[in-house]
Short mmCIF file of C-alpha atoms and ligand atoms in Angstrom, two decimals:
data_model
loop_
_atom_site.label_atom_id
_atom_site.label_comp_id
_atom_site.label_asym_id
_atom_site.label_seq_id
_atom_site.Cartn_x
_atom_site.Cartn_y
_atom_site.Cartn_z
CA MET A 130 0.00 0.00 0.00
CA GLU A 131 1.19 3.50 -0.83
CA TYR A 132 1.10 5.15 2.54
CA PHE A 133 2.48 8.40 1.13
CA HIS A 134 -0.85 9.22 -0.42
CA VAL A 135 -2.86 9.16 2.80
CA LYS A 136 -4.68 12.43 3.42
CA THR A 137 -3.87 14.31 6.61
CA ILE A 138 -5.45 17.21 8.46
CA ASP A 139 -3.18 19.58 6.55
CA ASP A 140 -4.96 18.55 3.34
CA LEU A 141 -8.37 19.70 4.62
CA THR A 142 -9.86 23.00 3.50
CA PRO A 143 -10.88 25.46 6.27
CA ASP A 144 -14.55 24.80 5.44
CA GLU A 145 -14.10 21.07 5.96
CA VAL A 146 -13.27 21.74 9.63
CA LYS A 147 -14.93 25.01 10.67
CA GLY A 148 -18.16 24.33 12.55
CA LYS A 149 -17.87 20.59 11.84
CA ARG A 150 -18.04 17.78 14.37
CA VAL A 151 -14.57 16.22 14.22
CA PHE A 152 -14.34 12.66 15.57
CA VAL A 153 -10.71 12.16 16.63
CA ARG A 154 -9.59 8.62 17.50
CA VAL A 155 -6.76 9.25 19.93
CA ASP A 156 -4.55 6.95 21.96
CA PHE A 157 -5.17 7.93 25.59
CA ASN A 158 -4.28 4.43 26.78
CA VAL A 159 -2.22 5.84 29.66
CA PRO A 160 -1.17 4.30 32.98
CA VAL A 161 -3.64 5.23 35.75
CA LYS A 162 -3.00 4.80 39.46
CA ASN A 163 -5.38 5.67 42.30
CA GLY A 164 -7.54 7.69 39.92
CA PHE A 165 -4.69 9.76 38.51
CA VAL A 166 -2.83 9.65 35.22
CA GLU A 167 0.70 8.48 36.05
CA ASN A 168 2.31 9.40 32.77
CA ASP A 169 0.61 11.86 30.40
CA LEU A 170 3.05 11.51 27.48
CA ARG A 171 0.44 9.98 25.18
CA ILE A 172 -2.06 12.74 25.96
CA ARG A 173 0.51 15.45 25.36
CA SER A 174 1.60 13.76 22.13
CA SER A 175 -1.90 14.18 20.72
CA LEU A 176 -2.11 17.90 21.53
CA PRO A 177 -0.72 19.18 18.20
CA THR A 178 -3.54 17.42 16.36
CA ILE A 179 -6.22 18.52 18.84
CA LYS A 180 -5.01 22.13 19.01
CA THR A 181 -4.85 22.45 15.23
CA LEU A 182 -8.45 21.24 14.92
CA LEU A 183 -9.56 23.61 17.70
CA GLU A 184 -7.83 26.54 16.01
CA LYS A 185 -9.61 25.66 12.80
CA GLU A 186 -12.84 26.03 14.78
CA GLY A 187 -13.95 22.42 14.80
CA LYS A 188 -16.18 20.81 17.41
CA ILE A 189 -13.96 18.10 18.79
CA ILE A 190 -15.01 14.60 19.84
CA LEU A 191 -12.24 12.57 21.43
CA VAL A 192 -12.53 8.80 21.52
CA SER A 193 -10.00 6.36 22.99
CA HIS A 194 -9.66 3.02 24.69
CA LEU A 195 -7.87 2.39 27.96
CA GLY A 196 -6.68 -1.08 28.96
CA ARG A 197 -8.72 -4.18 28.31
CA PRO A 198 -12.14 -3.89 29.94
CA LYS A 199 -13.48 -6.54 27.53
CA GLY A 200 -16.82 -4.94 26.82
CA LYS A 201 -17.76 -4.23 30.43
CA ARG A 202 -17.99 -0.95 32.30
CA SER A 203 -15.60 -0.65 35.23
CA GLU A 204 -14.14 2.21 37.21
CA GLU A 205 -10.67 0.73 36.80
CA PHE A 206 -10.66 1.48 33.08
CA SER A 207 -12.64 4.73 33.12
CA LEU A 208 -11.33 7.74 31.21
CA VAL A 209 -12.36 10.11 34.02
CA PRO A 210 -8.72 10.54 35.13
CA VAL A 211 -7.85 11.41 31.53
CA TYR A 212 -10.66 13.98 31.54
CA SER A 213 -9.08 15.74 34.56
CA LYS A 214 -5.64 15.65 32.97
CA LEU A 215 -6.89 16.99 29.65
CA LYS A 216 -8.63 19.90 31.41
CA GLU A 217 -5.32 20.71 33.03
CA LEU A 218 -3.49 20.60 29.69
CA LEU A 219 -6.08 22.64 27.74
CA PRO A 220 -7.60 24.98 30.36
CA GLU A 221 -8.73 27.55 27.82
CA TYR A 222 -11.24 25.23 26.10
CA ASN A 223 -14.56 23.80 27.31
CA LEU A 224 -14.41 20.07 27.73
CA TYR A 225 -17.38 17.78 28.46
CA PHE A 226 -17.40 14.14 29.48
CA VAL A 227 -19.96 11.77 28.00
CA GLU A 228 -20.63 8.14 28.93
CA THR A 229 -23.02 6.65 26.38
CA ILE A 230 -23.33 6.73 22.61
CA GLU A 231 -26.85 8.13 22.71
CA GLU A 232 -25.62 11.01 24.81
CA LEU A 233 -22.61 11.43 22.54
CA ILE A 234 -24.84 11.81 19.48
CA SER A 235 -27.16 14.34 21.12
CA ARG A 236 -24.36 16.36 22.75
CA SER A 237 -22.40 16.43 19.50
CA LYS A 238 -25.25 18.48 18.04
CA GLU A 239 -25.24 20.92 20.93
CA ILE A 240 -21.60 21.84 21.45
CA LYS A 241 -20.14 24.96 19.93
CA GLU A 242 -17.07 25.51 17.81
CA LYS A 243 -13.82 25.18 19.77
CA GLU A 244 -15.48 22.99 22.38
CA MET A 245 -14.62 19.37 23.10
CA ILE A 246 -16.27 16.18 24.25
CA LEU A 247 -14.28 13.32 25.73
CA PHE A 248 -16.09 10.00 25.35
CA GLU A 249 -15.83 7.27 27.99
CA ASN A 250 -13.64 4.23 27.19
CA ILE A 251 -14.87 2.92 23.83
CA ARG A 252 -13.96 -0.64 24.86
CA PHE A 253 -16.80 -0.54 27.40
CA TYR A 254 -18.79 -1.45 24.28
CA GLU A 255 -18.41 -5.10 23.39
CA GLY A 256 -18.72 -4.35 19.67
CA GLU A 257 -15.61 -2.16 19.54
CA GLU A 258 -12.98 -4.87 19.24
CA LYS A 259 -15.22 -6.92 16.93
CA ASN A 260 -15.50 -4.00 14.54
CA ASP A 261 -19.27 -4.16 14.94
CA LEU A 262 -20.61 -2.03 12.11
CA GLU A 263 -23.80 -1.16 13.98
CA LEU A 264 -21.64 0.40 16.67
CA ALA A 265 -19.55 2.10 13.99
CA LYS A 266 -22.67 3.57 12.36
CA LYS A 267 -23.82 4.97 15.69
CA LEU A 268 -20.42 6.52 16.29
CA ALA A 269 -20.62 7.99 12.80
CA GLU A 270 -23.85 9.78 13.76
CA SER A 271 -21.78 11.97 16.06
CA ALA A 272 -19.33 13.03 13.35
CA ASP A 273 -18.95 15.07 10.14
CA LEU A 274 -15.23 14.40 9.81
CA TYR A 275 -12.99 11.54 11.00
CA VAL A 276 -9.39 11.89 12.14
CA ASN A 277 -7.34 8.88 13.17
CA ASP A 278 -4.36 9.70 15.37
CA ALA A 279 -4.07 6.42 17.31
CA PHE A 280 -1.13 4.68 15.67
CA GLY A 281 -0.84 2.05 18.42
CA THR A 282 -4.20 0.54 17.43
CA ALA A 283 -4.02 1.21 13.68
CA HIS A 284 -3.16 -2.46 13.03
CA ARG A 285 -6.52 -3.50 14.46
CA ALA A 286 -9.81 -3.06 12.61
CA HIS A 287 -12.07 -1.91 15.42
CA SER A 288 -15.30 0.10 15.28
CA SER A 289 -13.57 3.34 16.28
CA THR A 290 -10.39 2.77 14.23
CA GLU A 291 -11.73 1.38 10.97
CA GLY A 292 -15.48 0.81 11.04
CA VAL A 293 -16.50 4.39 11.69
CA ALA A 294 -14.28 5.65 8.85
CA ARG A 295 -16.41 3.68 6.40
CA PHE A 296 -19.34 5.95 7.21
CA VAL A 297 -17.71 9.34 7.78
CA LYS A 298 -15.98 11.27 5.01
CA PRO A 299 -13.54 12.97 4.89
CA ALA A 300 -11.46 10.51 6.91
CA VAL A 301 -7.86 11.62 7.41
CA ALA A 302 -4.72 11.02 9.50
CA GLY A 303 -3.63 13.23 12.40
CA TYR A 304 -0.06 14.40 12.98
CA LEU A 305 1.03 11.38 15.05
CA ILE A 306 0.05 8.90 12.37
CA GLN A 307 1.42 11.20 9.67
CA ARG A 308 4.83 11.15 11.36
CA GLU A 309 4.80 7.38 11.80
CA ILE A 310 3.95 6.92 8.12
CA GLU A 311 6.64 9.36 7.07
CA TYR A 312 9.42 7.54 8.93
CA LEU A 313 8.33 3.92 8.79
CA SER A 314 7.73 4.23 5.05
CA LYS A 315 11.39 5.11 4.65
CA ALA A 316 12.16 1.63 5.94
CA ILE A 317 10.28 0.01 3.07
CA HIS A 318 10.30 2.70 0.37
CA ASN A 319 13.45 3.91 -1.37
CA PRO A 320 15.66 4.03 1.71
CA ALA A 321 19.00 5.84 1.42
CA LYS A 322 21.80 3.28 1.10
CA PRO A 323 23.67 1.58 2.68
CA TYR A 324 20.65 0.31 4.58
CA VAL A 325 21.17 -1.74 7.74
CA ALA A 326 18.52 -3.44 9.84
CA ILE A 327 19.21 -4.61 13.38
CA ILE A 328 16.94 -7.35 14.65
CA GLY A 329 17.06 -8.74 18.15
CA GLY A 330 14.76 -9.65 21.00
CA ALA A 331 13.72 -12.86 22.59
CA LYS A 332 12.03 -14.93 19.93
CA ILE A 333 12.71 -15.54 16.28
CA SER A 334 9.06 -16.59 15.90
CA ASP A 335 7.96 -13.01 16.70
CA LYS A 336 10.21 -11.56 14.04
CA ILE A 337 10.20 -13.99 11.09
CA GLU A 338 7.97 -11.83 8.93
CA VAL A 339 9.92 -8.69 9.76
CA ILE A 340 13.18 -10.42 8.83
CA ARG A 341 11.70 -11.80 5.59
CA ASN A 342 10.28 -8.45 4.54
CA LEU A 343 13.32 -6.36 5.46
CA LEU A 344 15.66 -8.77 3.63
CA LYS A 345 14.04 -7.49 0.43
CA PHE A 346 15.32 -3.98 1.06
CA VAL A 347 18.40 -4.01 3.27
CA ASP A 348 22.08 -4.38 2.45
CA LYS A 349 22.87 -5.94 5.83
CA LEU A 350 20.70 -7.52 8.47
CA ILE A 351 22.34 -7.64 11.87
CA ILE A 352 21.14 -10.27 14.35
CA GLY A 353 21.39 -10.12 18.14
CA GLY A 354 19.30 -11.04 21.17
CA ALA A 355 18.25 -14.55 22.09
CA MET A 356 17.28 -15.37 18.51
CA MET A 357 20.94 -15.54 17.54
CA PHE A 358 21.19 -18.93 19.25
CA THR A 359 18.54 -20.46 17.01
CA PHE A 360 20.60 -19.26 14.03
CA TYR A 361 23.74 -20.79 15.53
CA ARG A 362 22.00 -24.11 15.95
CA ALA A 363 21.01 -23.91 12.30
CA GLN A 364 24.75 -23.72 11.59
CA GLY A 365 25.42 -26.77 13.72
CA LEU A 366 27.01 -24.94 16.66
CA SER A 367 26.28 -25.80 20.28
CA THR A 368 24.65 -23.09 22.33
CA GLY A 369 24.73 -24.50 25.88
CA LYS A 370 21.67 -23.56 27.88
CA SER A 371 20.84 -20.43 25.85
CA LEU A 372 17.28 -19.81 24.70
CA VAL A 373 16.66 -21.77 21.49
CA GLU A 374 13.43 -22.34 19.61
CA GLU A 375 13.97 -25.94 18.54
CA ASP A 376 11.06 -25.89 16.11
CA LYS A 377 12.45 -22.80 14.34
CA ILE A 378 15.95 -24.14 13.60
CA ASN A 379 14.99 -25.23 10.08
CA LEU A 380 13.39 -21.91 9.42
CA ALA A 381 16.54 -20.11 10.61
CA ARG A 382 18.52 -22.24 8.14
CA GLU A 383 16.12 -21.24 5.35
CA LEU A 384 16.45 -17.56 6.21
CA LEU A 385 20.25 -17.83 6.16
CA GLU A 386 20.09 -19.39 2.70
CA GLU A 387 17.53 -16.88 1.39
CA SER A 388 19.54 -13.95 2.71
CA LYS A 389 22.48 -14.60 0.37
CA GLY A 390 25.03 -13.41 2.88
CA LYS A 391 23.14 -10.33 4.05
CA ILE A 392 22.62 -11.72 7.56
CA LEU A 393 25.37 -10.95 10.07
CA LEU A 394 25.60 -13.06 13.24
CA PRO A 395 27.59 -12.21 16.38
CA SER A 396 31.10 -13.63 16.66
CA ASP A 397 31.18 -13.60 20.46
CA CYS A 398 28.69 -13.49 23.30
CA VAL A 399 28.39 -12.91 27.03
CA ILE A 400 27.42 -16.01 28.99
CA SER A 401 26.48 -16.84 32.55
CA ASP A 402 26.02 -20.11 34.46
CA SER A 403 22.70 -18.94 35.88
CA PHE A 404 19.93 -16.55 34.91
CA ASP A 405 16.74 -15.74 36.79
CA PRO A 406 14.60 -13.49 34.60
CA ARG A 407 12.05 -12.88 37.35
CA ASN A 408 14.51 -11.55 39.92
CA ARG A 409 16.76 -10.17 37.21
CA THR A 410 19.92 -11.83 38.43
CA THR A 411 22.75 -13.68 36.72
CA GLY A 412 25.78 -15.65 37.89
CA SER A 413 29.31 -14.55 37.02
CA LEU A 414 29.66 -13.39 33.43
CA LYS A 415 32.21 -14.27 30.82
CA THR A 416 32.69 -13.45 27.13
CA VAL A 417 33.38 -16.34 24.76
CA ASN A 418 33.65 -16.89 21.02
CA ILE A 419 30.54 -18.44 19.62
CA GLN A 420 32.32 -21.69 18.77
CA GLU A 421 33.21 -22.05 22.45
CA ILE A 422 29.93 -21.83 24.34
CA PRO A 423 30.20 -24.43 27.12
CA GLU A 424 27.40 -26.83 27.94
CA TRP A 425 26.39 -24.80 30.99
CA GLY A 426 26.54 -21.42 29.26
CA ILE A 427 23.47 -19.18 28.98
CA GLY A 428 23.98 -16.47 26.36
CA LEU A 429 22.68 -13.10 27.55
CA ASP A 430 24.32 -10.42 25.40
CA ILE A 431 26.53 -9.89 22.36
CA GLY A 432 30.26 -9.65 23.09
CA GLY A 433 32.75 -6.79 22.68
CA LYS A 434 34.14 -7.93 19.31
CA THR A 435 30.63 -8.13 17.91
CA ILE A 436 29.80 -4.67 19.23
CA GLU A 437 32.80 -3.28 17.32
CA ILE A 438 31.82 -4.99 14.06
CA TYR A 439 28.17 -3.92 14.37
CA ARG A 440 29.14 -0.37 15.31
CA LYS A 441 31.12 -0.02 12.08
CA GLU A 442 28.19 -1.28 10.02
CA ILE A 443 25.88 1.22 11.72
CA LEU A 444 28.24 4.17 11.29
CA ASN A 445 28.62 3.30 7.62
CA ALA A 446 24.85 3.21 7.01
CA LYS A 447 22.51 5.92 5.70
CA THR A 448 19.31 4.20 6.83
CA ILE A 449 19.05 2.10 9.99
CA VAL A 450 16.05 0.26 11.34
CA TRP A 451 16.27 -1.27 14.78
CA ASN A 452 13.84 -3.73 16.28
CA GLY A 453 14.63 -5.80 19.36
CA PRO A 454 17.37 -5.49 22.02
CA MET A 455 20.75 -7.22 21.60
CA GLY A 456 20.65 -8.82 25.05
CA VAL A 457 18.90 -8.85 28.41
CA PHE A 458 19.10 -5.05 28.72
CA GLU A 459 16.90 -5.04 31.82
CA ILE A 460 19.99 -6.17 33.76
CA GLU A 461 22.84 -3.67 33.78
CA GLU A 462 25.59 -6.27 33.31
CA THR A 463 24.02 -7.61 30.12
CA ALA A 464 22.79 -4.31 28.68
CA LYS A 465 26.07 -3.26 27.08
CA GLY A 466 25.39 -4.63 23.59
CA THR A 467 22.02 -2.90 23.42
CA PHE A 468 23.21 0.40 24.85
CA GLU A 469 26.39 0.54 22.77
CA LEU A 470 24.44 -0.03 19.56
CA ALA A 471 21.93 2.62 20.63
CA ARG A 472 24.86 5.03 21.06
CA ALA A 473 26.14 4.09 17.60
CA LEU A 474 22.67 4.80 16.22
CA ALA A 475 22.69 8.28 17.76
CA GLU A 476 26.17 8.90 16.35
CA ALA A 477 25.13 7.78 12.87
CA THR A 478 22.11 10.07 13.09
CA ARG A 479 24.34 13.05 13.95
CA GLN A 480 26.29 12.21 10.78
CA GLY A 481 23.14 12.43 8.70
CA ALA A 482 21.70 8.91 8.69
CA THR A 483 17.99 8.24 9.19
CA SER A 484 17.43 5.96 12.19
CA ILE A 485 14.12 4.36 13.09
CA ILE A 486 13.31 2.36 16.19
CA GLY A 487 10.30 0.07 16.39
CA GLY A 488 9.22 -2.28 19.17
CA GLY A 489 8.19 -1.58 22.75
CA ASP A 490 11.28 -2.98 24.49
CA SER A 491 13.69 -1.35 22.04
CA ALA A 492 11.97 1.99 22.68
CA SER A 493 12.26 1.59 26.44
CA ALA A 494 15.94 0.59 26.06
CA ILE A 495 16.78 3.83 24.25
CA GLU A 496 14.75 5.86 26.75
CA LYS A 497 16.71 4.27 29.57
CA ILE A 498 19.88 5.94 28.31
CA HIS A 499 18.07 9.13 27.25
CA LEU A 500 18.92 8.94 23.57
CA GLU A 501 15.33 8.87 22.31
CA ASN A 502 15.67 12.40 20.92
CA GLU A 503 18.97 11.67 19.19
CA VAL A 504 17.56 9.19 16.70
CA SER A 505 15.28 10.17 13.82
CA HIS A 506 12.16 8.38 15.02
CA VAL A 507 11.02 6.17 17.85
CA SER A 508 7.77 4.52 16.89
CA THR A 509 5.00 4.74 19.50
CA GLY A 510 3.20 1.60 18.42
CA GLY A 511 4.81 -1.73 19.34
CA GLY A 512 2.58 -4.16 17.42
CA ALA A 513 1.58 -1.60 14.81
CA SER A 514 5.17 -0.73 13.92
CA LEU A 515 6.07 -4.41 13.66
CA GLU A 516 3.20 -5.07 11.26
CA PHE A 517 4.21 -2.02 9.25
CA LEU A 518 7.77 -3.38 8.95
CA GLU A 519 6.34 -6.77 8.01
CA GLY A 520 4.82 -4.99 5.03
CA LYS A 521 1.26 -5.56 6.19
CA VAL A 522 -1.54 -3.12 5.52
CA LEU A 523 -2.73 -1.39 8.69
CA PRO A 524 -6.54 -1.27 8.46
CA GLY A 525 -6.87 1.93 10.51
CA ILE A 526 -4.70 3.74 7.94
CA ALA A 527 -5.80 1.90 4.80
CA ILE A 528 -9.41 3.10 5.29
CA LEU A 529 -8.39 6.79 5.26
CA ASP A 530 -8.87 9.04 2.20
CA LYS A 531 -6.12 9.30 -0.41
CA LYS A 532 -4.77 12.55 -1.80
P1 ADP B 795 10.75 -5.40 21.07
O1 ADP B 795 9.66 -5.17 22.11
O2 ADP B 795 11.68 -4.23 20.97
O3 ADP B 795 10.17 -5.82 19.75
P2 ADP B 795 11.19 -8.10 21.95
O4 ADP B 795 9.92 -8.07 22.72
O5 ADP B 795 11.25 -8.94 20.74
O6 ADP B 795 11.67 -6.61 21.60
O7 ADP B 795 12.36 -8.64 22.90
C1 ADP B 795 12.73 -8.01 24.09
C2 ADP B 795 13.18 -9.00 25.15
O8 ADP B 795 14.18 -9.88 24.66
C3 ADP B 795 13.78 -8.30 26.35
O9 ADP B 795 12.96 -8.51 27.46
C4 ADP B 795 15.15 -8.96 26.52
O10 ADP B 795 15.48 -9.22 27.87
C5 ADP B 795 14.97 -10.25 25.76
N1 ADP B 795 16.27 -10.81 25.35
C6 ADP B 795 17.19 -10.27 24.56
N2 ADP B 795 18.28 -11.05 24.47
C7 ADP B 795 18.05 -12.15 25.22
C8 ADP B 795 18.79 -13.32 25.55
N3 ADP B 795 20.00 -13.53 25.04
N4 ADP B 795 18.21 -14.25 26.37
C9 ADP B 795 16.97 -14.04 26.85
N5 ADP B 795 16.22 -12.94 26.60
C10 ADP B 795 16.75 -12.01 25.80
MG1 MG B 796 8.50 -6.58 23.32
#
């Protein structure tokens, strides 16, 4: 799909917004504790879209999910704390809170320009996650214009992310989705070369499609994380007690053959004789060449020689996509591979490369060392960014108008 052609709020004429009821699907899925929003980053991230629509004199209807209430009303998943936070962030605008669809439809006809309604958690309706079109039609009754700015749920066809857009036109992307499209498209559309992808994380089975798709575009595909051991086994090496997906060894062999030498595997790794993921502890650590992993060895990070080789590849690249940590970065002693490559990514970016990070754990790794603003783009949607990199069509974006 040609994501470049998706219409955004900047493509709307003033008349398409002024006085119109604008249904904005936002991602206010924030952490809530004791009735208060713990981290308001996601709310603040949506402000450019909301403010622009307010300035263009729209009547704004904000719809989001929070957590997984599974179709039932509960205080735990209520958006009331978000309502308080939003009032704090936009004190100069009237904001109303509405709990049912019937009320949403009637209030949408009453509010004035530059006023806002926040709707209660859309997942209190059972039909939402089933993309129930009756629910979507009802939602559409409250809207003259649809804006999707919830990238994190764009890979799911739900009533408020895809269904409603079938019945409301224009249907366009907000600034958050626009930015995600702009950067993630570079990963699968005419990337500047050399192009290097770094793939790590726990399981090869989570990343097969990403690896397959990226192999079509990249010059080098760097492997790290636990999945490297499944690749080693495919090469006949012994991997001690490291994490291996036995049923994926053949697949790893196939990928190595398909890749025609593009796949780079680590030459050394950090091992321990014990590892307790729950308490985040290891035994004493040691770096060994990959041919020399002892029977008792549990591989937890890439080694120093590998870091040097990978660093050079990254610094030589013009486009870099990173998905999945190089080791168990949650533990300081085995975070070096991940953090050093993150630093290399920042350095390459300073030299003019485009660097894109997808995946929830990779994003939290780079935030841990405060380099999130030194790379070109950190994707906000874990699952959505993975599916984008897999080359899949995201239904919440595909349904939007084209230029
Ligand atoms: P992302 O969320 O960025 O897509 P993943 O969810 O695929 O990344 O993988 C992240 C997890 O992989 C982390 O919790 C990390 O501890 C784990 N991991 C990385 N390397 C290893 C390893 N060698 N052994 C066990 N777990 C690992
Ligand atoms: Mg993850």
